Short mmCIF file of C-alpha atoms in Angstrom, two decimals:
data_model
loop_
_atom_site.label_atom_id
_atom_site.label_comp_id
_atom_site.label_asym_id
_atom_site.label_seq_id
_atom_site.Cartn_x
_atom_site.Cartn_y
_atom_site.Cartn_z
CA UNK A 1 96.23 81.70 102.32
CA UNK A 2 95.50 84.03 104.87
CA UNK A 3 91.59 85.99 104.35
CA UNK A 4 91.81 89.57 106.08
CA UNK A 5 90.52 92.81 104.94
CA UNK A 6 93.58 94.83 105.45
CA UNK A 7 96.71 94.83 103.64
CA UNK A 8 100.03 96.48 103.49
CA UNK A 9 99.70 96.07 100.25
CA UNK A 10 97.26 95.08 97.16
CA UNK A 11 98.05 94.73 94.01
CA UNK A 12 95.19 95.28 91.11
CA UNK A 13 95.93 93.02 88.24
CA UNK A 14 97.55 89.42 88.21
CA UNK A 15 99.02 90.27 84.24
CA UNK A 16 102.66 90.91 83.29
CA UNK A 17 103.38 93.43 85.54
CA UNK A 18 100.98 92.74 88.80
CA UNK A 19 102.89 89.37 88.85
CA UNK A 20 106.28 90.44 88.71
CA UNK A 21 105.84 93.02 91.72
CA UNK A 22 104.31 90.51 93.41
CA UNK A 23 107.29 87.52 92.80
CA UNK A 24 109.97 90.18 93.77
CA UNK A 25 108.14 91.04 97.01
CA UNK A 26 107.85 87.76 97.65
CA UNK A 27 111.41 86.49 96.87
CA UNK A 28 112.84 89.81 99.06
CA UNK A 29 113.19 88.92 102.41
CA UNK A 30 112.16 93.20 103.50
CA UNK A 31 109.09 92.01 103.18
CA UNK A 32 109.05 88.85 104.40
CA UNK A 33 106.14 89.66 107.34
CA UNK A 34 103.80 92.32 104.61
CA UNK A 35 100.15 91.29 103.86
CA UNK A 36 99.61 91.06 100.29
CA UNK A 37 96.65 90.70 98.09
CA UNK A 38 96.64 90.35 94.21
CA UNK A 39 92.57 90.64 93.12
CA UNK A 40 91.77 90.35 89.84
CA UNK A 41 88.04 88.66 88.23
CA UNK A 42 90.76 86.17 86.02
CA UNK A 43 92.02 83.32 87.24
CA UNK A 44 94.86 83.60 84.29
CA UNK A 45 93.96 79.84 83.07
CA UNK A 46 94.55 80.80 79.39
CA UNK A 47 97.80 81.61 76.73
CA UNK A 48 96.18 84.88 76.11
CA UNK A 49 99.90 86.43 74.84
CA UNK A 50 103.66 86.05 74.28
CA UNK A 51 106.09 88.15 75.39
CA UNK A 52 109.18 88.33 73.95
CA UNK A 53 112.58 90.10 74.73
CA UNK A 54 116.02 90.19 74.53
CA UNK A 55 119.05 89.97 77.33
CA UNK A 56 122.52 89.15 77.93
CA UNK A 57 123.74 86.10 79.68
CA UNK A 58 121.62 83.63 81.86
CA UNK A 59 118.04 85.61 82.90
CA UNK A 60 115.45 84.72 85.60
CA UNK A 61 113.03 84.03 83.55
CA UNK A 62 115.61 81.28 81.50
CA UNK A 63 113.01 78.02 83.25
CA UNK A 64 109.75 78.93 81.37
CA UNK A 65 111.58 80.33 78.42
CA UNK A 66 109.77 78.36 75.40
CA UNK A 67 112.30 79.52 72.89
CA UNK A 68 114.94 81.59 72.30
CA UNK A 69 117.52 82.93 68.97
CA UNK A 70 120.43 84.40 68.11
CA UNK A 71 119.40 85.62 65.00
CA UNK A 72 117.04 87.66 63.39
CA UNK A 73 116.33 89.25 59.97
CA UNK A 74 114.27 92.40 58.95
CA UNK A 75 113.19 92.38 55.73
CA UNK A 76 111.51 95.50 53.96
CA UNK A 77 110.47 95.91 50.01
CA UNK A 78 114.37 96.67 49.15
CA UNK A 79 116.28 95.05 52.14
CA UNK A 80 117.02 91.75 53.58
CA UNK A 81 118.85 92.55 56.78
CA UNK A 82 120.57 89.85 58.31
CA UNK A 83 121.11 90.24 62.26
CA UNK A 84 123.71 88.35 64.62
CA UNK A 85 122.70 89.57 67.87
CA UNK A 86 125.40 88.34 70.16
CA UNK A 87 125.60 88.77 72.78
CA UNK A 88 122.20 89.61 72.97
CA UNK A 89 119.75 86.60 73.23
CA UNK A 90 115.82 87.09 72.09
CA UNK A 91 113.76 85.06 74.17
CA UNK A 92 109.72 84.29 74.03
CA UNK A 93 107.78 82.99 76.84
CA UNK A 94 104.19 81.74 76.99
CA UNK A 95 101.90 83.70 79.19
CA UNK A 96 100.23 80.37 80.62
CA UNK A 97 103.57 79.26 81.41
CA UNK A 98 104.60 82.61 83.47
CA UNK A 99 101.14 82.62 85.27
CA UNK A 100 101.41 78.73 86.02
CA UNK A 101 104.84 79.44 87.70
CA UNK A 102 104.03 82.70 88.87
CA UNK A 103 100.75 81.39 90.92
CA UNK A 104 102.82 78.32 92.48
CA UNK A 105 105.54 80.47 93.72
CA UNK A 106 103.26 83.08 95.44
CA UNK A 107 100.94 80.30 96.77
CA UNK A 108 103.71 79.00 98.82
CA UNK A 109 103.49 82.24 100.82
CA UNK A 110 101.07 82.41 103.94
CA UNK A 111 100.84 86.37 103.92
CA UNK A 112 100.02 86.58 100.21
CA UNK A 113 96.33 85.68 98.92
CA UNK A 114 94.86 85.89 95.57
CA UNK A 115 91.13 87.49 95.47
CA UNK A 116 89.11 86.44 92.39
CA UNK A 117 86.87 89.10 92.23
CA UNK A 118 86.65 92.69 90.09
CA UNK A 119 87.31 96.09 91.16
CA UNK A 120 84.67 98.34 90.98
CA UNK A 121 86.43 101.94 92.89
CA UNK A 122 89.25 102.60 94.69
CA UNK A 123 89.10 105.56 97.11
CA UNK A 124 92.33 106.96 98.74
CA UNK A 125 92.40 108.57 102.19
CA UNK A 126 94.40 107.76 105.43
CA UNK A 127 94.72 104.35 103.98
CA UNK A 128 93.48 102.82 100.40
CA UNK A 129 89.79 101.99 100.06
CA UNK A 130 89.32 99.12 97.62
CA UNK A 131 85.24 98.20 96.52
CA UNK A 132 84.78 94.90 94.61
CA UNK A 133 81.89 93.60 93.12
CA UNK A 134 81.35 91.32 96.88
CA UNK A 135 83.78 93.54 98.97
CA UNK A 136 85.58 96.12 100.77
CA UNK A 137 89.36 96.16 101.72
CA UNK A 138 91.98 98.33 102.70
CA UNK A 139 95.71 98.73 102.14
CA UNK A 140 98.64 101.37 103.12
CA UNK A 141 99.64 101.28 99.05
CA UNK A 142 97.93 99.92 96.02
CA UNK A 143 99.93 98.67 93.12
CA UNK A 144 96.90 99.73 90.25
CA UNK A 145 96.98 98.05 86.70
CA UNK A 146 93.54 99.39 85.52
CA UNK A 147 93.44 101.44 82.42
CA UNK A 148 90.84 103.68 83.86
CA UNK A 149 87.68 105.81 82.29
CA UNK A 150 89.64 109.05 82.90
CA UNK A 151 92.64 107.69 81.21
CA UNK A 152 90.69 105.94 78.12
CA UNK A 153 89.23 109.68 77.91
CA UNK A 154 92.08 111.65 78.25
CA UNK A 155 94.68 109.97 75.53
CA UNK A 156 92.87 111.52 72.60
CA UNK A 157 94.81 114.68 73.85
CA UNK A 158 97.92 112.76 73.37
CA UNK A 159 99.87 111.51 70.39
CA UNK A 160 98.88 107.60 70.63
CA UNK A 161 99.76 104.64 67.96
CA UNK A 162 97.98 101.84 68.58
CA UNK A 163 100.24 98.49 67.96
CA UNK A 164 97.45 96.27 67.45
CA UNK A 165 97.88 92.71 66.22
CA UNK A 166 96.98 89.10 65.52
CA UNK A 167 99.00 86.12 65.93
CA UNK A 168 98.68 82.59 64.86
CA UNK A 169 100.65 79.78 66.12
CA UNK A 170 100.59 77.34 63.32
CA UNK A 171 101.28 73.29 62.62
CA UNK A 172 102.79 72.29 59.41
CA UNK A 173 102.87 69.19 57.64
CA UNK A 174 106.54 69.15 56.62
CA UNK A 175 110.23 71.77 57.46
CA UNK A 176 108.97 75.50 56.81
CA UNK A 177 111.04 77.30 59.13
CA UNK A 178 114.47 78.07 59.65
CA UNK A 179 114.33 77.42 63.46
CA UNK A 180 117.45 79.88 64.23
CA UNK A 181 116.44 82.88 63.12
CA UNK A 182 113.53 85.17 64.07
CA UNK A 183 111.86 87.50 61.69
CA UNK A 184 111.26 90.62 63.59
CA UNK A 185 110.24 92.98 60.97
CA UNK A 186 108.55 91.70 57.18
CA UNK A 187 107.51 94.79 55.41
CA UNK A 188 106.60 93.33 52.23
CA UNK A 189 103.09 92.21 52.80
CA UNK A 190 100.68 95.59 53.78
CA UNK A 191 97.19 96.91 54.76
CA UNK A 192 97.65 100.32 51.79
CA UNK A 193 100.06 102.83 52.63
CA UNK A 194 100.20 102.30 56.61
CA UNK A 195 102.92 100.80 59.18
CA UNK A 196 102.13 96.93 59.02
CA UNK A 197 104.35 94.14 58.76
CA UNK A 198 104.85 90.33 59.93
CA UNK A 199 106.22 88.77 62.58
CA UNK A 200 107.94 85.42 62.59
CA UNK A 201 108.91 83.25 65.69
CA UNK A 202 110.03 79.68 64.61
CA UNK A 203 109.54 77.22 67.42
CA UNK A 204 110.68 74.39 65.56
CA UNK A 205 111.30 73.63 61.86
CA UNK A 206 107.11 73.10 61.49
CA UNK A 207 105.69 75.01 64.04
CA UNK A 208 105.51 78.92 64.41
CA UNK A 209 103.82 82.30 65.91
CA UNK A 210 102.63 84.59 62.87
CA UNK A 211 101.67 87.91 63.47
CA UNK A 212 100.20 90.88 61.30
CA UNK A 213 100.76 94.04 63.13
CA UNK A 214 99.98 97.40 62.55
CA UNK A 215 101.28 100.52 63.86
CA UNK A 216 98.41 103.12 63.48
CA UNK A 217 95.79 105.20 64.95
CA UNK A 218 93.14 103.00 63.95
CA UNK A 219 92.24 99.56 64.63
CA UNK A 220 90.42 96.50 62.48
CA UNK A 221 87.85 94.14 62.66
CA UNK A 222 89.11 90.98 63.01
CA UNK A 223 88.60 89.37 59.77
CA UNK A 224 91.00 92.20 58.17
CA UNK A 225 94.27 90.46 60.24
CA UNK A 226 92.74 86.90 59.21
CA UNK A 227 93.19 87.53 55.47
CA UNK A 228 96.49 89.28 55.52
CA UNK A 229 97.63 86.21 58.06
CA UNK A 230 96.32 83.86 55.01
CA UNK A 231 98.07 85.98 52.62
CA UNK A 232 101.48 86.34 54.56
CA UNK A 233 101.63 82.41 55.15
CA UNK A 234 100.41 80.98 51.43
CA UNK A 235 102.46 84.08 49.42
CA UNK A 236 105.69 84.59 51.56
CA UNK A 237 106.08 81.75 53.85
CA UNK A 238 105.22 79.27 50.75
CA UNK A 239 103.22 77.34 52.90
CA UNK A 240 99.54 75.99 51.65
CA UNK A 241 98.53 72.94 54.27
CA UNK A 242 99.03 74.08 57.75
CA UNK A 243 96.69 73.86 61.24
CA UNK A 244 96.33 76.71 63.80
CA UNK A 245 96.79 74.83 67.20
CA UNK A 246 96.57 78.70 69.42
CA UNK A 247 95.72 82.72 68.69
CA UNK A 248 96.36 85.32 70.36
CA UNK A 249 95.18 89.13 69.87
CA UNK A 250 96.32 92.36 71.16
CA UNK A 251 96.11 95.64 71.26
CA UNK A 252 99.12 98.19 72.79
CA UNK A 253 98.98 102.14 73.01
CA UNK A 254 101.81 103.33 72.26
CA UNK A 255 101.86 107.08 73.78
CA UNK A 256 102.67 110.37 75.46
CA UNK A 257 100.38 110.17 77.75
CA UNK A 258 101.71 111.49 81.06
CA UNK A 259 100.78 108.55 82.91
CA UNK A 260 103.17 108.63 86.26
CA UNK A 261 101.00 111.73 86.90
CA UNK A 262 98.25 109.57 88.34
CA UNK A 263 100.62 108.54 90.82
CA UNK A 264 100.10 109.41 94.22
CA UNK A 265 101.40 108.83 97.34
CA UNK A 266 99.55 105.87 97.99
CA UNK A 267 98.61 104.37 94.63
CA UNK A 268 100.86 103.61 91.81
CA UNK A 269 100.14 102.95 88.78
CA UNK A 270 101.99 99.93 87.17
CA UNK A 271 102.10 98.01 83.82
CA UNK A 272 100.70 99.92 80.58
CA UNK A 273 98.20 101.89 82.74
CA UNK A 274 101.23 102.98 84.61
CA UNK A 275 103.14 104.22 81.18
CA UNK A 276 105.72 100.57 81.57
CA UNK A 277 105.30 100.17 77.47
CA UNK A 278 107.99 101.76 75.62
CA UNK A 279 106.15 104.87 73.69
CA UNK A 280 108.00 104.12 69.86
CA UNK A 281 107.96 99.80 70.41
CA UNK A 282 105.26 98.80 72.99
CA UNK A 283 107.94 96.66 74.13
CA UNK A 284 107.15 96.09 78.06
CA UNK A 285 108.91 92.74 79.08
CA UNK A 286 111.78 94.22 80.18
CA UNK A 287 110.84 97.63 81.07
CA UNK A 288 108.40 96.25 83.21
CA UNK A 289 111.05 94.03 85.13
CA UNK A 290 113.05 97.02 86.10
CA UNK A 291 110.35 99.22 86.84
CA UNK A 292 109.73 96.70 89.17
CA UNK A 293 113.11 96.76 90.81
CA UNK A 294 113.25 100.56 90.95
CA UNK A 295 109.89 100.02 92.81
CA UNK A 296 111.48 97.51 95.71
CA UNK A 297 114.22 100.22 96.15
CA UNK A 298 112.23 102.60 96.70
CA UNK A 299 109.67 101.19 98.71
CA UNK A 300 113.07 99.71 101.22
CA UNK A 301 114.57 103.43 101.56
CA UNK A 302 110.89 104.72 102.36
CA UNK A 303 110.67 106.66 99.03
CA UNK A 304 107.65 106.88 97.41
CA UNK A 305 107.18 103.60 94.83
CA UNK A 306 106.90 105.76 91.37
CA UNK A 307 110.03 107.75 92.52
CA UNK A 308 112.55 108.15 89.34
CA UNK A 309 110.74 105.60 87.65
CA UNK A 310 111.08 107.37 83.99
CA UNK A 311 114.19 109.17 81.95
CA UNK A 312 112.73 111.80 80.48
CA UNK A 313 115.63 112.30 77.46
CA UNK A 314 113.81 108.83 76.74
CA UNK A 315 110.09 110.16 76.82
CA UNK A 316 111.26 113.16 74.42
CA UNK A 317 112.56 110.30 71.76
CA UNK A 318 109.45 108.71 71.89
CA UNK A 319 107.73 111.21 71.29
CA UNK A 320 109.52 112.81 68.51
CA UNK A 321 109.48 109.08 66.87
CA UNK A 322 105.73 108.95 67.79
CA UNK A 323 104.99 112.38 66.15
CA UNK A 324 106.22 111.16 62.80
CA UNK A 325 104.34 108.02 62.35
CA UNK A 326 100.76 109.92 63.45
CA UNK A 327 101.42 112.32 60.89
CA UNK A 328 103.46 110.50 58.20
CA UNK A 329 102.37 106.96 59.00
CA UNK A 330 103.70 105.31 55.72
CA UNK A 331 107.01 106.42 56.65
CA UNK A 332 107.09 103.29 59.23
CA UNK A 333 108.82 100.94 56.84
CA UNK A 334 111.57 103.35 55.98
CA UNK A 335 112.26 104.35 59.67
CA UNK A 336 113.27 100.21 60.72
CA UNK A 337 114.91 99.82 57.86
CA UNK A 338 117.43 103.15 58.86
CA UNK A 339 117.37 101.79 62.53
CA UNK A 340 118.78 98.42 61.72
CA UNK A 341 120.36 99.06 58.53
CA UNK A 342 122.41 102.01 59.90
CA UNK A 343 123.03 100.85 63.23
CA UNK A 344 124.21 98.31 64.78
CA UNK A 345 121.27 95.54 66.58
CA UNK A 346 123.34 95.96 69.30
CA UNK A 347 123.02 99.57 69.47
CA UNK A 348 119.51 99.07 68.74
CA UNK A 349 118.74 96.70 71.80
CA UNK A 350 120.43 99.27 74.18
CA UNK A 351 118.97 102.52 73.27
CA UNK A 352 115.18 100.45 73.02
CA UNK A 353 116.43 99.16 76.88
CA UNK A 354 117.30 102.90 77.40
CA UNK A 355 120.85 102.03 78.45
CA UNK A 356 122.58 103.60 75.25
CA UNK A 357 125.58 106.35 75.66
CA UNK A 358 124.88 109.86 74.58
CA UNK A 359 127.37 108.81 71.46
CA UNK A 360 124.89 105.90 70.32
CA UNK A 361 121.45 108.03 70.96
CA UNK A 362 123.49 111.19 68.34
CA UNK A 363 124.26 107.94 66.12
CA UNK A 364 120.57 106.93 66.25
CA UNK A 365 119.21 109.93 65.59
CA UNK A 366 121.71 110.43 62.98
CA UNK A 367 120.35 107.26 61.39
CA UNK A 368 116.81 108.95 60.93
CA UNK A 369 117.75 112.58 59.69
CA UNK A 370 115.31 113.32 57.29
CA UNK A 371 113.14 116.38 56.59
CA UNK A 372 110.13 114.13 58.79
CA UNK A 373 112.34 113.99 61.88
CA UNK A 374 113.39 118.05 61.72
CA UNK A 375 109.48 118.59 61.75
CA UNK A 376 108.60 116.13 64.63
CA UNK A 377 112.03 117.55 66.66
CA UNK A 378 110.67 121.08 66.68
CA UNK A 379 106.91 120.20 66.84
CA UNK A 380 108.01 118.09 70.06
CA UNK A 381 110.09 121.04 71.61
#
């Protein structure tokens, strides 16, 4: 590893998206003689989180997958929707396992170094002025993952759900789970008259991730996910002896904050702090991979890096869906079960990719016409 001061570039944040910039610089021969730095005060030793996602065909991520489906069911306090998703695939991989391989691809690169330290200010001028808590460096561009003070104070101006959650990956003493089929969606179990449900991903017929999620403007205290976790597994997963080998918590804002407008010419802002997570989902898996592709284009025609990076027909959706939940937040069960009961999962994974046709986004809409959705259409406009 090479130990200079300057770099063409540093990147602020070895998480989901710090670490894919940095593997597709790396694996792009463009950049083959660039100085890069990745500094972050974690040296990502932990499974903090899973991602999950879903994707067509063989993917690059397909060696450190830890499990993936073809089928998944949503189940609300009427429904019972059963889901073939071919040709879709919905994959899960461990965070450890994506920083493990992550770290031992990069390392194998003289002109990229990892800096263990935290970031204290970053100043832009003729080049990027980065102050840790032990030094100084500099870089042309600086790839920023920090939610920052003046963002944290500025989103209560915005409409922002927070998908906040708590996941358990239990052992079981005998079969409790089908092992081909995920559940994405269980509305039956909830926290009064808000958006919470369940998540189920089988990794084998006795071992799982459960999850109690909410989708509101408030979060918990802790103990509040641990009894409905109890509840969910004894009541509706039938299961009374069981051990919790891992647990992972989270918390995602899912928002209208303009983001990309803390973009500058020299610092972009990537990963949630950069506006990656889908407004209406806080899915970011994906999104975040082809942010990061649009990025390398644009940095190898000598655009600026946040160039074109969002859809805006996209942005108004989520905001029209994220309208309705802050001000009718019980409505969340009813709007999933229209989305997948009235439209195909197919149709579903492309519009939530932002791929659909015009046709399929009328159809979606279409899907959710209610008196709630005229409100949040015209509030939005």
């Amino acid at each position: 590893m090479t130990n200079k001061q300057h770099y063409d570039y540093i990147i602020i944040g070895n998480g989901l998206a710090g670490l894919q910039l940095a593997l597709s610089l790396n694996n792009d021969s463009f950049f083959k003689n660039k100085q890069i730095a990745l500094i972050d005060p974690s040296t990502k030793t932990v499974n903090d989180k899973t991602w999950s996602f879903w994707e067509t065909d063989n993917g690059k991520w397909d060696a450190i997958t830890h499990q993936k489906w073809q089928k998944a069911k949503v189940i609300t306090s009427t429904k019972n929707i059963k889901l073939d998703l071919t040709p879709y695939t919905y994959k899960t991989i461990r965070a450890l396992d994506f920083y493990k391989d992550a770290k031992a691809q990069l390392n194998l690169n003289k002109n990229i170094s990892f800096i263990t330290e935290k970031v204290i200010t970053v100043t832009e001028g003729k080049t990027v002025l980065i102050n840790t808590t032990s030094n100084n460096y500099t870089a042309d561009h600086i790839f920023d993952s920090r939610i920052t003070e003046v963002i944290n104070t500025n989103l209560k101006d915005y409409i922002t759900i927070n998908q906040h959650f708590k996941g358990w990956v239990i052992k079981t003493e005998t079969d409790s789970f089908e092992t081909d089929t995920i559940t994405m969606m269980d509305y039956r179990l909830k926290d009064g008259n808000q958006t919470t449900f369940n998540y189920v991903l089988p990794f084998s017929k006795r071992e799982a991730l459960v999850e109690f999620t909410y989708f509101t403007e408030h979060t918990v205290n802790e103990a509040v996910y641990d009894s409905y976790l109890k509840q969910y597994i004894k009541e509706y997963l039938k299961i009374e002896n069981y051990q919790i080998i891992e647990t992972e918590m989270g918390q995602i804002p899912m928002t209208n904050f303009p983001f990309d407008k803390y973009n500058t010419a020299k610092i972009t802002k990537i990963g949630t702090a950069g506006g990656w997570v889908k407004g209406s989902t806080g899915y970011s898996f994906k999104h975040t991979e082809k942010k990061v592709a649009l990025i390398i284009k644009n940095l190898k025609k000598g655009r600026t890096p946040s160039n074109g990076l969002f859809k805006a027909k996209y942005k108004f959706y989520d905001k029209v869906f994220l309208k309705v939940l802050k001000d009718e937040n019980h409505k969340g069960e009813w709007i999933f079960e229209q989305f997948y009961a009235k439209n195909s999962i197919q149709t579903m994974f492309r519009f939530l990719d932002e791929d659909s046709t015009f046709k399929e986004e009328l159809q979606v809409m279409y899907s959710l016409f209610s008196w709630s959705f005229i409100k949040a259409f015209f509030k939005t406009l």
